[in-house]
XYZ file of C-alpha atoms in Angstrom:
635
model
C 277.546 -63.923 41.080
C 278.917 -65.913 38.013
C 279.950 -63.235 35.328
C 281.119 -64.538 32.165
C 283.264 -62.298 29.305
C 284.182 -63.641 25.973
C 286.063 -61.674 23.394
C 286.902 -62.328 19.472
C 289.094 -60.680 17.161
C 288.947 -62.407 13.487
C 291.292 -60.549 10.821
C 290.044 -63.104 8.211
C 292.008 -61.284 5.726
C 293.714 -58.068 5.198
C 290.778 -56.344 4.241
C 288.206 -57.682 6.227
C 288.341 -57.388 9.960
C 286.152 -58.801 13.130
C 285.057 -58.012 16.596
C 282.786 -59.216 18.723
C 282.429 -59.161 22.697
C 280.222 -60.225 24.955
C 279.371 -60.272 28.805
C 276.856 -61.762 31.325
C 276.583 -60.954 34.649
C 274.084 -63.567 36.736
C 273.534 -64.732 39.681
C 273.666 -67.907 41.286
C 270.111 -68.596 43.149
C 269.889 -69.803 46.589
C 266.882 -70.552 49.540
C 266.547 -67.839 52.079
C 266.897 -69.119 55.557
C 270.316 -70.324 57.753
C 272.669 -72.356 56.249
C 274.016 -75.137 58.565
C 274.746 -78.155 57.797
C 275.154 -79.481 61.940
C 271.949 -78.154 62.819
C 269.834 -78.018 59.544
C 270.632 -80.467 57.563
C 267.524 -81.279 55.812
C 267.796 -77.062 55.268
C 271.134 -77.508 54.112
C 270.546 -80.537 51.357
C 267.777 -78.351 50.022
C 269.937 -75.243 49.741
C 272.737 -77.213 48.537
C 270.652 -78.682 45.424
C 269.371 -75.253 44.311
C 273.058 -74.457 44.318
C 274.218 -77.260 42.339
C 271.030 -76.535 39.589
C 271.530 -72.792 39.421
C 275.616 -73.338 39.213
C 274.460 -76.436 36.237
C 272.625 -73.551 34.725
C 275.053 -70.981 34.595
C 272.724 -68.885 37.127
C 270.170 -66.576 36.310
C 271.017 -63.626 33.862
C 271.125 -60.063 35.496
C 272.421 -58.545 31.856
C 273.496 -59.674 29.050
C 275.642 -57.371 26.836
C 277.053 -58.085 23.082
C 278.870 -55.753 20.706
C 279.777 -57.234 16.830
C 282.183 -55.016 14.540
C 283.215 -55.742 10.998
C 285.595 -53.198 8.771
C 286.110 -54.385 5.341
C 288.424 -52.202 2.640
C 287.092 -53.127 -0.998
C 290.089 -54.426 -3.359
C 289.774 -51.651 -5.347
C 293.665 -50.720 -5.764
C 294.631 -54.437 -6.083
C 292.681 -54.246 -9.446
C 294.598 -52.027 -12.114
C 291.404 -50.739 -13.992
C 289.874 -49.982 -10.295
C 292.957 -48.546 -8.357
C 291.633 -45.000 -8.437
C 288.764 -46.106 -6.237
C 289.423 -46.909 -2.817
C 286.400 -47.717 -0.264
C 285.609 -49.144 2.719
C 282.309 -50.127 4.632
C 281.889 -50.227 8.607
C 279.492 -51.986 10.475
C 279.063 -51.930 14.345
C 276.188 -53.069 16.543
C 275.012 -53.601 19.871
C 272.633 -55.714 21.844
C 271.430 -55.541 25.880
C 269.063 -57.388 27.426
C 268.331 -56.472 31.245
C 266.421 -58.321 33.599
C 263.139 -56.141 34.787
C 261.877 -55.720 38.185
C 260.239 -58.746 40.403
C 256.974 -57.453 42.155
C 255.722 -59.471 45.422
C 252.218 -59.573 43.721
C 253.223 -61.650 41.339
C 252.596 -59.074 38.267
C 254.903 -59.572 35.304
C 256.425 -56.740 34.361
C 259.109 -58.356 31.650
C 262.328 -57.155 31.002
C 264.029 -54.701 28.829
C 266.191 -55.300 25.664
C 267.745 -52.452 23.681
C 270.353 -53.007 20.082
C 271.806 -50.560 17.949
C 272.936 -50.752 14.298
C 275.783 -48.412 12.703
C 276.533 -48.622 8.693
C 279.534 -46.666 7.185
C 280.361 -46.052 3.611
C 283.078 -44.385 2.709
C 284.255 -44.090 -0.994
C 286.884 -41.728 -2.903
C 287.289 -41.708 -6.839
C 290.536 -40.078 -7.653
C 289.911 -39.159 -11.492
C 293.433 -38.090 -11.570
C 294.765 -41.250 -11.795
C 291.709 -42.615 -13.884
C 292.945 -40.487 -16.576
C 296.447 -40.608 -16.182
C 295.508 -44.484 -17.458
C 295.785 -42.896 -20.815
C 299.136 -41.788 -22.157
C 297.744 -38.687 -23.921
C 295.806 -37.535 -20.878
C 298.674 -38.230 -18.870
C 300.979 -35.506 -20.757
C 298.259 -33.201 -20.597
C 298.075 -33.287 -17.070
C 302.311 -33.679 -16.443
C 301.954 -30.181 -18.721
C 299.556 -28.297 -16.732
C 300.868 -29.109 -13.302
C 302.943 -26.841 -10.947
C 306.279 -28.669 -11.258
C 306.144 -28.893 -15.277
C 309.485 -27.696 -17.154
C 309.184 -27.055 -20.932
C 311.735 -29.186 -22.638
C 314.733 -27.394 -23.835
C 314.401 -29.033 -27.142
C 311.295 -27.548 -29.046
C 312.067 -28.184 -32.228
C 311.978 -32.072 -31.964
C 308.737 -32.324 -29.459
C 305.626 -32.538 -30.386
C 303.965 -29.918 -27.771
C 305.502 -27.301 -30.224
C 303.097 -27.779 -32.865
C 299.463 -25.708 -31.970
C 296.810 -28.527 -32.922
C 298.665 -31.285 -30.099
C 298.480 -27.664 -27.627
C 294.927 -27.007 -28.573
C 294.119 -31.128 -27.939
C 295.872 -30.912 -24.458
C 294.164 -27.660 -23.607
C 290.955 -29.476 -24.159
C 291.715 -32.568 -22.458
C 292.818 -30.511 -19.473
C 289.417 -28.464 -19.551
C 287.449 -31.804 -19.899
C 289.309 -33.284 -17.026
C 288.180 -30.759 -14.880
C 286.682 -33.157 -11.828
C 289.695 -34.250 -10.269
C 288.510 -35.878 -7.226
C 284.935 -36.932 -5.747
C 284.045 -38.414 -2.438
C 281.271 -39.853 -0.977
C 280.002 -40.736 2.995
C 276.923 -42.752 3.636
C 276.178 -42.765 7.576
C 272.722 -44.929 8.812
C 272.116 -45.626 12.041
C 269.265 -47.498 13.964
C 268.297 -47.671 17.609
C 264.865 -49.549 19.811
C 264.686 -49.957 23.147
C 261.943 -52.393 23.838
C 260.838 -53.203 27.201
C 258.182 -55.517 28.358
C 260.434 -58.359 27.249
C 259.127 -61.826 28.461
C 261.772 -64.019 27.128
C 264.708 -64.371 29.443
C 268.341 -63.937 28.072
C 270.052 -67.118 26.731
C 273.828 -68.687 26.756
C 274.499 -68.516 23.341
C 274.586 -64.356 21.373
C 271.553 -63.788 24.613
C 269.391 -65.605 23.217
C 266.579 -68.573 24.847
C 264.406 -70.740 23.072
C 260.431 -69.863 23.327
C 257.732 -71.410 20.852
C 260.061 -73.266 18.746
C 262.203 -69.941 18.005
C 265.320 -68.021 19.299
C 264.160 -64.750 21.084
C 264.808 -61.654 20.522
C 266.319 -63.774 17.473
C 269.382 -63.203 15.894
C 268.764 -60.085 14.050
C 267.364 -58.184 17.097
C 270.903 -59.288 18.477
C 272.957 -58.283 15.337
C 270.996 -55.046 14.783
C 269.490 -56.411 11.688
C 265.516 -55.104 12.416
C 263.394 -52.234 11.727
C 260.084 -50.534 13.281
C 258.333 -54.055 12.308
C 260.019 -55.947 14.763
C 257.626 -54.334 17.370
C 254.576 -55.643 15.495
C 256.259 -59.393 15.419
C 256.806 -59.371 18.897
C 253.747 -58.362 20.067
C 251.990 -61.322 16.996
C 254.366 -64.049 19.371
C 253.587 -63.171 22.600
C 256.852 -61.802 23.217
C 255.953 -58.749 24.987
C 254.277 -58.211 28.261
C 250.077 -56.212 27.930
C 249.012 -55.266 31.264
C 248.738 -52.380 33.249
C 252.750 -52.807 35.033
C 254.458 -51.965 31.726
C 254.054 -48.074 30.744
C 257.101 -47.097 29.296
C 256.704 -47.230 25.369
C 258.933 -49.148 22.585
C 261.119 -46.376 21.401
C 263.293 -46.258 18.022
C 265.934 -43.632 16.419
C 266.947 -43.927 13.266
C 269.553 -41.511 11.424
C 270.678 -41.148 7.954
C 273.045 -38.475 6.482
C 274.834 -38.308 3.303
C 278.017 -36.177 2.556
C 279.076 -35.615 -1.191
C 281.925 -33.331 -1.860
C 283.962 -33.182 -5.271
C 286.830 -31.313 -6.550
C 287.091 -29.046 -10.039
C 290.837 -27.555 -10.955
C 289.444 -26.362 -14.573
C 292.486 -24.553 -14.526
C 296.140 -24.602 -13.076
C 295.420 -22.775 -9.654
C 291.915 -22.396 -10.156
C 289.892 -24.899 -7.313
C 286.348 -25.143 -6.690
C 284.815 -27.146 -4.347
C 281.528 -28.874 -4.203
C 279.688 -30.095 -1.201
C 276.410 -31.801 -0.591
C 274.679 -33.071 2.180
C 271.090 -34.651 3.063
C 270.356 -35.142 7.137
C 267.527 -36.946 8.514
C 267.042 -37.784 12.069
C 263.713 -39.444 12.988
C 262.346 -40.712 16.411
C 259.044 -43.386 17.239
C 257.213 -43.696 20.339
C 254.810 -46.790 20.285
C 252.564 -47.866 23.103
C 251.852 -51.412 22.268
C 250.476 -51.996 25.699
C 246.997 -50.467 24.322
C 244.593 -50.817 21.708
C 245.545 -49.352 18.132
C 248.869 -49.134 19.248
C 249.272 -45.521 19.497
C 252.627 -44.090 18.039
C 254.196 -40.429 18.021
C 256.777 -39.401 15.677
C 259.561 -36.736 16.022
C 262.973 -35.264 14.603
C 264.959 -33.065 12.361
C 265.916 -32.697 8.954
C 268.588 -30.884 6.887
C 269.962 -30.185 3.636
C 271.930 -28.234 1.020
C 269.826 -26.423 -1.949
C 270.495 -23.802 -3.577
C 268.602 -20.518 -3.133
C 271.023 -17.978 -4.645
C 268.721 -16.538 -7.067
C 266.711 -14.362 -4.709
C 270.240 -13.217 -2.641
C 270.541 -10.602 -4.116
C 267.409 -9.125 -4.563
C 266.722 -5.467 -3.843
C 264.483 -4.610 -0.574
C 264.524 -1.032 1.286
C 262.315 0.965 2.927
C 261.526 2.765 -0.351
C 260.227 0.484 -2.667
C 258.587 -0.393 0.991
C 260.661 -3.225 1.440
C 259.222 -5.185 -1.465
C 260.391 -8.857 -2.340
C 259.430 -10.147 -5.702
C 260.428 -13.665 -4.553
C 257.821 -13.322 -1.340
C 255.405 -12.285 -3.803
C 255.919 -15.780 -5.770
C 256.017 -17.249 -2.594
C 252.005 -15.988 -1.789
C 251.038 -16.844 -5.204
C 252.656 -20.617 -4.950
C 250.302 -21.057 -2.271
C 247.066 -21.796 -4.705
C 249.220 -23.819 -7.249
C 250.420 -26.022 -4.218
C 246.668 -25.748 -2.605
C 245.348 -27.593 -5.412
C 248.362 -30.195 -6.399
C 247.708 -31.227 -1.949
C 244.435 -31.540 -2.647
C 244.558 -33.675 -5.577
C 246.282 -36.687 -3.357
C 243.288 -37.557 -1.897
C 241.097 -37.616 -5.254
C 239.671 -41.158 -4.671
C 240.227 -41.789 -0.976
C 237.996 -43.004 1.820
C 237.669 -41.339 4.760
C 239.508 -44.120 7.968
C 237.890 -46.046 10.550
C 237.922 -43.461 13.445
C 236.822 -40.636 12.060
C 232.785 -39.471 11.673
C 232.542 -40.481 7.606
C 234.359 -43.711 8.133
C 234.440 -45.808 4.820
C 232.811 -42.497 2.473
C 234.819 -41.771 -0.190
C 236.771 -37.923 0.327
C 234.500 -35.092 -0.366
C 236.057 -31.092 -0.169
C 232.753 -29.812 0.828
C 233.165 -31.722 4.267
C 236.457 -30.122 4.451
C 239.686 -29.584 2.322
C 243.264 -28.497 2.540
C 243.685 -25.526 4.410
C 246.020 -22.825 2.087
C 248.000 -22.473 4.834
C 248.894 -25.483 6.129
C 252.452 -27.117 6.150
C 251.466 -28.958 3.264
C 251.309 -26.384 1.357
C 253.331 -23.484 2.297
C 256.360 -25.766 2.997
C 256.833 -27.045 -0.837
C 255.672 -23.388 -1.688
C 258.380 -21.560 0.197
C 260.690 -24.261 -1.338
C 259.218 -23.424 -4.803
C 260.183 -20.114 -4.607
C 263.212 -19.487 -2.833
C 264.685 -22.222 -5.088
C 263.404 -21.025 -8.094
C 261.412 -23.790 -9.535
C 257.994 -23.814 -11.034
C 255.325 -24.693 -8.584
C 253.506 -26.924 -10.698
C 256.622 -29.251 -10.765
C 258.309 -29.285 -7.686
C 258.442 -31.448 -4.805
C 255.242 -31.722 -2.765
C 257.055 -33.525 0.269
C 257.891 -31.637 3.391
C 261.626 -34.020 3.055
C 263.438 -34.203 -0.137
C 264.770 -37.177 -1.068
C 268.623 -37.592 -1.525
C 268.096 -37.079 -5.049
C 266.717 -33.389 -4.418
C 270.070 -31.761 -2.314
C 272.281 -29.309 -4.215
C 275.883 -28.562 -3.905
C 277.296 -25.865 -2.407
C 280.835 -24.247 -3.187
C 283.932 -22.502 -2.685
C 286.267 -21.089 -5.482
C 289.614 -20.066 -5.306
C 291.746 -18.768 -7.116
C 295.853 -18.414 -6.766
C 296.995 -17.741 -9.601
C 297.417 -13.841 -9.629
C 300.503 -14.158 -7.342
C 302.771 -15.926 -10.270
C 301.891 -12.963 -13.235
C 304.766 -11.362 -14.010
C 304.141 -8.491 -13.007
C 303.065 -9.008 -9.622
C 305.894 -12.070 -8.250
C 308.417 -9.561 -7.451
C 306.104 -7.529 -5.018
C 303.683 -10.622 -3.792
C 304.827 -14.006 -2.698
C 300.856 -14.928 -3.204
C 297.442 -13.461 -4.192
C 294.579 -15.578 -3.668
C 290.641 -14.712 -4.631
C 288.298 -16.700 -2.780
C 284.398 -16.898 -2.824
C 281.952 -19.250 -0.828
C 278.392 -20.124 -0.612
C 276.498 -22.183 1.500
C 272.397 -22.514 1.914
C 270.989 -25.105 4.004
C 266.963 -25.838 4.365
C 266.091 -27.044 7.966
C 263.489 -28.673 10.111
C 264.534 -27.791 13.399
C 261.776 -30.107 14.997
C 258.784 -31.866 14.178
C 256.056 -33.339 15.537
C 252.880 -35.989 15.044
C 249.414 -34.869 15.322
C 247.986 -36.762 18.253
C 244.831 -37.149 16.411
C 246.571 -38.400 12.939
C 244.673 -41.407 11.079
C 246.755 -42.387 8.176
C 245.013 -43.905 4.971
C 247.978 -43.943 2.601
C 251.585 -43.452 4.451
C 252.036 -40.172 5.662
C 248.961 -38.768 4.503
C 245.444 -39.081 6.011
C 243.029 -37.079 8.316
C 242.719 -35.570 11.736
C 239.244 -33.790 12.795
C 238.609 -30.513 12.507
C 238.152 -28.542 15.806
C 235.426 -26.502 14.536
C 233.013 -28.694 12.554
C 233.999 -32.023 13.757
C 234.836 -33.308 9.479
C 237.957 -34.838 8.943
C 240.114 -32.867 7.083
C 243.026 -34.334 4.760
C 246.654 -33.310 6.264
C 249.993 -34.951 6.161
C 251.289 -36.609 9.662
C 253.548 -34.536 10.983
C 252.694 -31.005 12.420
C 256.118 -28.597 12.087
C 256.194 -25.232 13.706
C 258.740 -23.613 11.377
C 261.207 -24.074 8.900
C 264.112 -21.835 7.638
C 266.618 -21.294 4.968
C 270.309 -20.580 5.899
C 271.854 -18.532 3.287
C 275.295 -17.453 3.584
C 278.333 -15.827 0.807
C 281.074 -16.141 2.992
C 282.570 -14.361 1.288
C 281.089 -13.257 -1.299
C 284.141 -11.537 -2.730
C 287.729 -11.510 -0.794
C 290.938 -11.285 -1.807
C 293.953 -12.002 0.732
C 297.917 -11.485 -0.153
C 301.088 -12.186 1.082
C 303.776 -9.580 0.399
C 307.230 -10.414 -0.126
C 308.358 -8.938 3.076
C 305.797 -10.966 5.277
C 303.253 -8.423 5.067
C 299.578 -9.979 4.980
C 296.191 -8.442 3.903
C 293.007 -9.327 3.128
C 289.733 -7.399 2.276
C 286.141 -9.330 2.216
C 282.788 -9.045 1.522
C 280.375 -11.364 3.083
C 276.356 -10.940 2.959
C 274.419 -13.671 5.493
C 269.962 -14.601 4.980
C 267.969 -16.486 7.163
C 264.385 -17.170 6.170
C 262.125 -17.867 8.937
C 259.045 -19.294 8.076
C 256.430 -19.449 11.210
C 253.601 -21.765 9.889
C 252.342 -20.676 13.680
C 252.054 -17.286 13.006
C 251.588 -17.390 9.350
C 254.812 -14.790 8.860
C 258.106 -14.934 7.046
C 260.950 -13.521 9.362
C 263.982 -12.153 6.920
C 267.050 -11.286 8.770
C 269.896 -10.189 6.752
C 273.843 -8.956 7.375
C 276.191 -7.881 5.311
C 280.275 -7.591 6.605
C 282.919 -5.878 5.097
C 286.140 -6.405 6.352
C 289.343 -5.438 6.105
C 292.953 -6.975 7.830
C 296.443 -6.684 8.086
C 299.107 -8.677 9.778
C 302.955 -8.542 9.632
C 304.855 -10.931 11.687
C 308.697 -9.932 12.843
C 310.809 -13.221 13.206
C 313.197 -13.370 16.022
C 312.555 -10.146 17.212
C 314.423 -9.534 20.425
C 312.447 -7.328 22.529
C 314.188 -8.300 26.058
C 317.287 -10.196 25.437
C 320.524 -9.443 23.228
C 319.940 -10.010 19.909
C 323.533 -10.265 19.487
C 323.777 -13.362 21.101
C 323.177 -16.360 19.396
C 320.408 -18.722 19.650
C 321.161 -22.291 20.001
C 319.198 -24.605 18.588
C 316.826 -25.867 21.537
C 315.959 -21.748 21.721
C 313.082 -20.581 20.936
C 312.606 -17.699 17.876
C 311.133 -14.604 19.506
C 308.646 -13.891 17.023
C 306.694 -10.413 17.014
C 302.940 -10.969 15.493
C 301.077 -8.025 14.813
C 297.289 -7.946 13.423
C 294.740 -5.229 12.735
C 291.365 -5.485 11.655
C 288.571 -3.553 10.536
C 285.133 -5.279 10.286
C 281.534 -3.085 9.518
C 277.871 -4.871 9.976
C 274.982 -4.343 8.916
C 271.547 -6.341 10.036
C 268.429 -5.968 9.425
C 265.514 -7.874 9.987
C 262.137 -7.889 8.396
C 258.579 -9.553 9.150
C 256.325 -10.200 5.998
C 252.888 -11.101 6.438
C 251.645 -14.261 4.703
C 247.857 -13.371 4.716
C 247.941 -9.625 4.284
C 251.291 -9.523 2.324
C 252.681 -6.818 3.962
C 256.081 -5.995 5.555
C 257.461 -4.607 8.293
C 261.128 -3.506 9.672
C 261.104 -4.834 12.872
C 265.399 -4.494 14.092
C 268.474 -2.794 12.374
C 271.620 -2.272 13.458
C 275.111 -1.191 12.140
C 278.123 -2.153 13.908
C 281.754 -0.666 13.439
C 284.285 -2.893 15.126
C 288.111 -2.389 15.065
C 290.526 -4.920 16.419
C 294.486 -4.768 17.267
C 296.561 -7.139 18.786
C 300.559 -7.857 19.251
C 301.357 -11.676 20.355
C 305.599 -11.458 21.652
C 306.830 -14.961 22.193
C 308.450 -14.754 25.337
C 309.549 -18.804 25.619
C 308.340 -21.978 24.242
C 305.577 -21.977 26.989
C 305.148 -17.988 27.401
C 303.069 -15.689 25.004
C 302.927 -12.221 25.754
C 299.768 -10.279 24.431
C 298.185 -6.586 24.005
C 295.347 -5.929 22.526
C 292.928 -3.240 21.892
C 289.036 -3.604 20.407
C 286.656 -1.189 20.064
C 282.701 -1.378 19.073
C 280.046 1.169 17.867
C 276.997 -0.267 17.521
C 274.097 2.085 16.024
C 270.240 0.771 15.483
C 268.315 1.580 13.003
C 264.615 0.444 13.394
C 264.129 1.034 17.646
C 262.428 3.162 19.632
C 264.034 1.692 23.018
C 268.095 1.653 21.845
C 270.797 3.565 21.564
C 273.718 3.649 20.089
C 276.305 2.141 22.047
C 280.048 2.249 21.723
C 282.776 -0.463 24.070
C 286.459 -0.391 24.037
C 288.723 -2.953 25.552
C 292.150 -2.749 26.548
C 294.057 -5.329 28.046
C 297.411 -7.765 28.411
C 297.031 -11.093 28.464
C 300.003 -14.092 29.143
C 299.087 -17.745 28.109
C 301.288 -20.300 29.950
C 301.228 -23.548 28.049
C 302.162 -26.852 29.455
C 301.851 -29.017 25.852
C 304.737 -27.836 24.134
């Protein structure tokens, strides 16, 4: 074997950083048969030579294997106009080619080659200092900030007089965003096998018809799904019958946005955004057409809080104004699918090949994913269905922010700082829209993108429909909380009372239903914690400082549930309670510090759970009662 490892770090400057690596493992070819040079030696000349050539040639690859990074910091902060921005990029890839099996028939086979692509943007936009740039906005932010003193002197400064307070108590209000930051993730993957070309000295690759294969940008990551098609256009890629395993790709992108709002001093809100797509390809180049399958997931934040709320019990017979909107979307978004395919012909491979689209030979079906996905979106979202998105995946553009608010500001009222050493008031929400999975139709024949046709079981027509066929979809939903409050007394006493409500929206384009399960939690805790609290040893004694504090934690809370779930019938538009449940759940515990490495701990929980909508359960009630020691061996 001749393995060969080469290794490059480049800091080119400060900012900019490289890496790259690479290693071949090959083997030195020699003639089967004995190897003596007394009594061979005609054998032994020829074996010799082969030696020499395959040693001249570096041997023949097994694997080759490459890896390139590059980290560059933008020079942002060396700029004074730009030193509130700071960002930096990432890129990483990697490249393998492996050598494929040699049959004794002589079939080619080829070999395999995989790479791998990863792009990171990271950027941050502190606003603070943006407008601290400007001396007025700086005083209005030195004013409204936790360690600002009013001047002894108010006669002689200029905050004394009401119009400059009113003008800083705007310029505070209008520099509300203090903070926004952005990640960009996009990542790429093939694995192609059926490989012809072997693997080269220089990055892996070899010379064939006047070009470097795989070529430099299969090698650096650099290539999309086309690559497959050039490949196959330059004989690249092994045809027959030995090579079954299918080109493969993964591709990822996800976006995270979050910002920060302080309109006020101790008032915080927090926006988040994100947009996930994960996407997989199957191609068989091998045969004719070149036959592909596509697959993944999706994700991303909206905003669906205007239907939370919403009243539904068993006696306005669980009626949903919002599901109602949802039935009716389904002709407005019926006829808006339909209209894509005003002027299209029918593809090669179907039974009206080349005729231009007719709805008599068979049109959108009202309850297909193309149209009850963008009308479920419609109208849990609460935007007119003649306007909204038709695509089964919103664009970047089309994710909402989430948020969470709090609020600490109680705690420092007069009235309330000699009995609370904080009050804080929090609320949350978070709603999410998912594709847990989706599919290709095997039969798909695409005219325009991701639309075209697939035949109709029944009467043979082609029927329009969009590529991919997706079992369900749901909307996460979730107020958590939607109102709590949690304190801190002044003699280490803690509380906290919530209120948190949870939705999930199943919608089974399967079964033509929409599953609605709902919770709501209120809960209510307490917690005191006694410092140095000798329970075992002297307290008189005293501690040195390598001894631990033997601290006394005590907790107590009191959570109640209740779920529900409901199944709504697209077609007939009827509900039904299908589960219920109430749960009462109280919780006690005392953690003792016996040592730095020894906790001591009793607790006590107890559970009632009671259903609502059954015919099989009962109510059910567990306790638990225990001491528990955790021995730790980090500290």
């Amino acid at each position: 074997l001749w393995n060969r490892d080469f290794a490059l770090r480049w800091d080119l400057t400060k900012n900019l950083r490289l890496n790259f690596t690479s290693a071949t493992h090959a083997q030195i070819e020699e003639p089967y048969g004995v190897v003596n040079k007394d009594l061979y030696p005609d054998h032994y000349t020829a074996w010799k030579d082969s030696v020499r050539r395959s040693l001249l040639s570096l041997g023949t690859p097994i694997d080759y294997q490459q890896t390139f990074n590059a980290t560059y910091k933008l020079p942002f902060e060396k700029i004074p106009l730009t030193d509130w921005i700071s960002s930096d990029l990432r890129f990483a890839s990697s490249y393998n080619w492996a050598r494929g099996l040699a049959l004794t028939d002589g079939i080619e086979t080829g070999n395999t080659i995989t790479n791998q692509r990863s792009i990171d943007v990271n950027g941050r936009f502190n606003l603070e200092t943006l407008y601290n740039k400007v001396p007025f906005l700086k005083n209005a932010n030195r004013r409204f900030s936790a360690s600002y003193r009013k001047p002894a002197d108010n006669k002689q400064n200029p905050e004394d007089r009401w119009a400059y307070k009113l003008a800083q108590y705007a310029a505070r209000l209008a520099m509300s965003v203090r903070n926004v930051s952005l990640t960009y993730k996009n990542t790429y993957a093939m694995t192609l096998p059926g490989f012809r070309p072997e693997a080269g000295d220089l990055f892996g690759q070899k010379k064939r018809g006047g070009m470097l294969a795989p070529g430099l940008g299969f090698a650096f990551g650099m290539t999309g799904d086309s690559y497959i098609d050039q490949a196959l256009e330059r004989g690249w890629l092994v045809t027959n019958d030995s090579v079954v395993t299918p080109a493969t790709t993964n591709a990822l992108e996800d976006v995270q946005l979050r910002a920060t709002i302080e309109p006020l001093r101790d008032f915080k809100i927090d926006l988040t955004a994100m947009h996930t797509r994960n996407s997989s390809r199957s191609v068989q180049y091998m045969f004719d057409g070149m036959p592909e399958t596509r697959s993944g997931n999706f994700t991303m934040s909206i905003v669906s809080i205007g239907s939370a709320l919403e009243g539904s019990s068993a006696r306005n017979g669980y009626r949903s104004p919002t599901f109602e909107r949802f039935r009716r979307n389904l002709d407005i978004m019926q006829q808006r699918v339909e209209a894509q395919y005003v002027g299209a012909r029918y593809p090669q491979g179907t039974s009206l090949a080349g005729q231009p689209f007719d709805p008599a030979n068979g049109t959108v079906s009202k309850y297909s994913p193309d149209v009850m996905i963008p009308a479920f979106l419609a109208a849990y979202t609460g935007k007119d269905a003649a306007k909204s998105t038709l695509s089964l995946f919103p664009g970047i553009l089309s994710m909402m922010p989430n948020w969470r608010i709090t609020y600490s500001g109680l705690g420092k009222l007069p009235f309330l700082k000699n009995t609370f050493r904080s009050v804080n008031l929090n609320h949350a929400y978070r709603s999410s829209y998912t594709i847990g999975s989706y599919n290709t139709f095997q039969s798909f024949l695409s005219y325009m993108g991701d639309l075209g046709f697939m035949d109709d079981v029944q009467t043979g027509n082609p029927v329009p429909t969009s590529r991919f066929d997706i079992s369900m979809v749901a909307i996460n939903e979730q107020f958590s909380p939607l109102s709590g409050i949690d304190a801190t007394l002044q003699n280490g006493l803690t509380a906290k009372l919530e209120y948190k409500t949870t939705r999930v929206l199943n919608l089974s384009l399967a079964a033509l239903q929409l599953v609605e399960t709902a919770s709501r939690d209120f809960v209510v805790g307490i917690g005191y914690k006694l410092m140095n609290f000798h329970l075992f040893s002297n307290r008189n004694v005293k501690n040195s400082q390598s001894e631990v504090s033997h601290d006394l934690t005590l907790r107590a809370d009191v959570s109640f549930r209740n779920q529900s779930a409901l199944a709504r019938d697209i077609v007939q538009g009827t509900t039904q309670a299908t589960s219920g449940n109430r749960a009462l759940k109280i919780s006690c515990s005392a953690d003792y510090q016996l040592s730095k490495l020894l906790t001591l701990r009793v607790y006590y929980d107890r559970q009632q759970n009671t259903p609502l909508v059954s015919t099989t359960a009962y109510p059910v009630v567990s306790a638990d009662f225990g001491v528990s020691m955790k021995f730790s061996l980090t500290r």
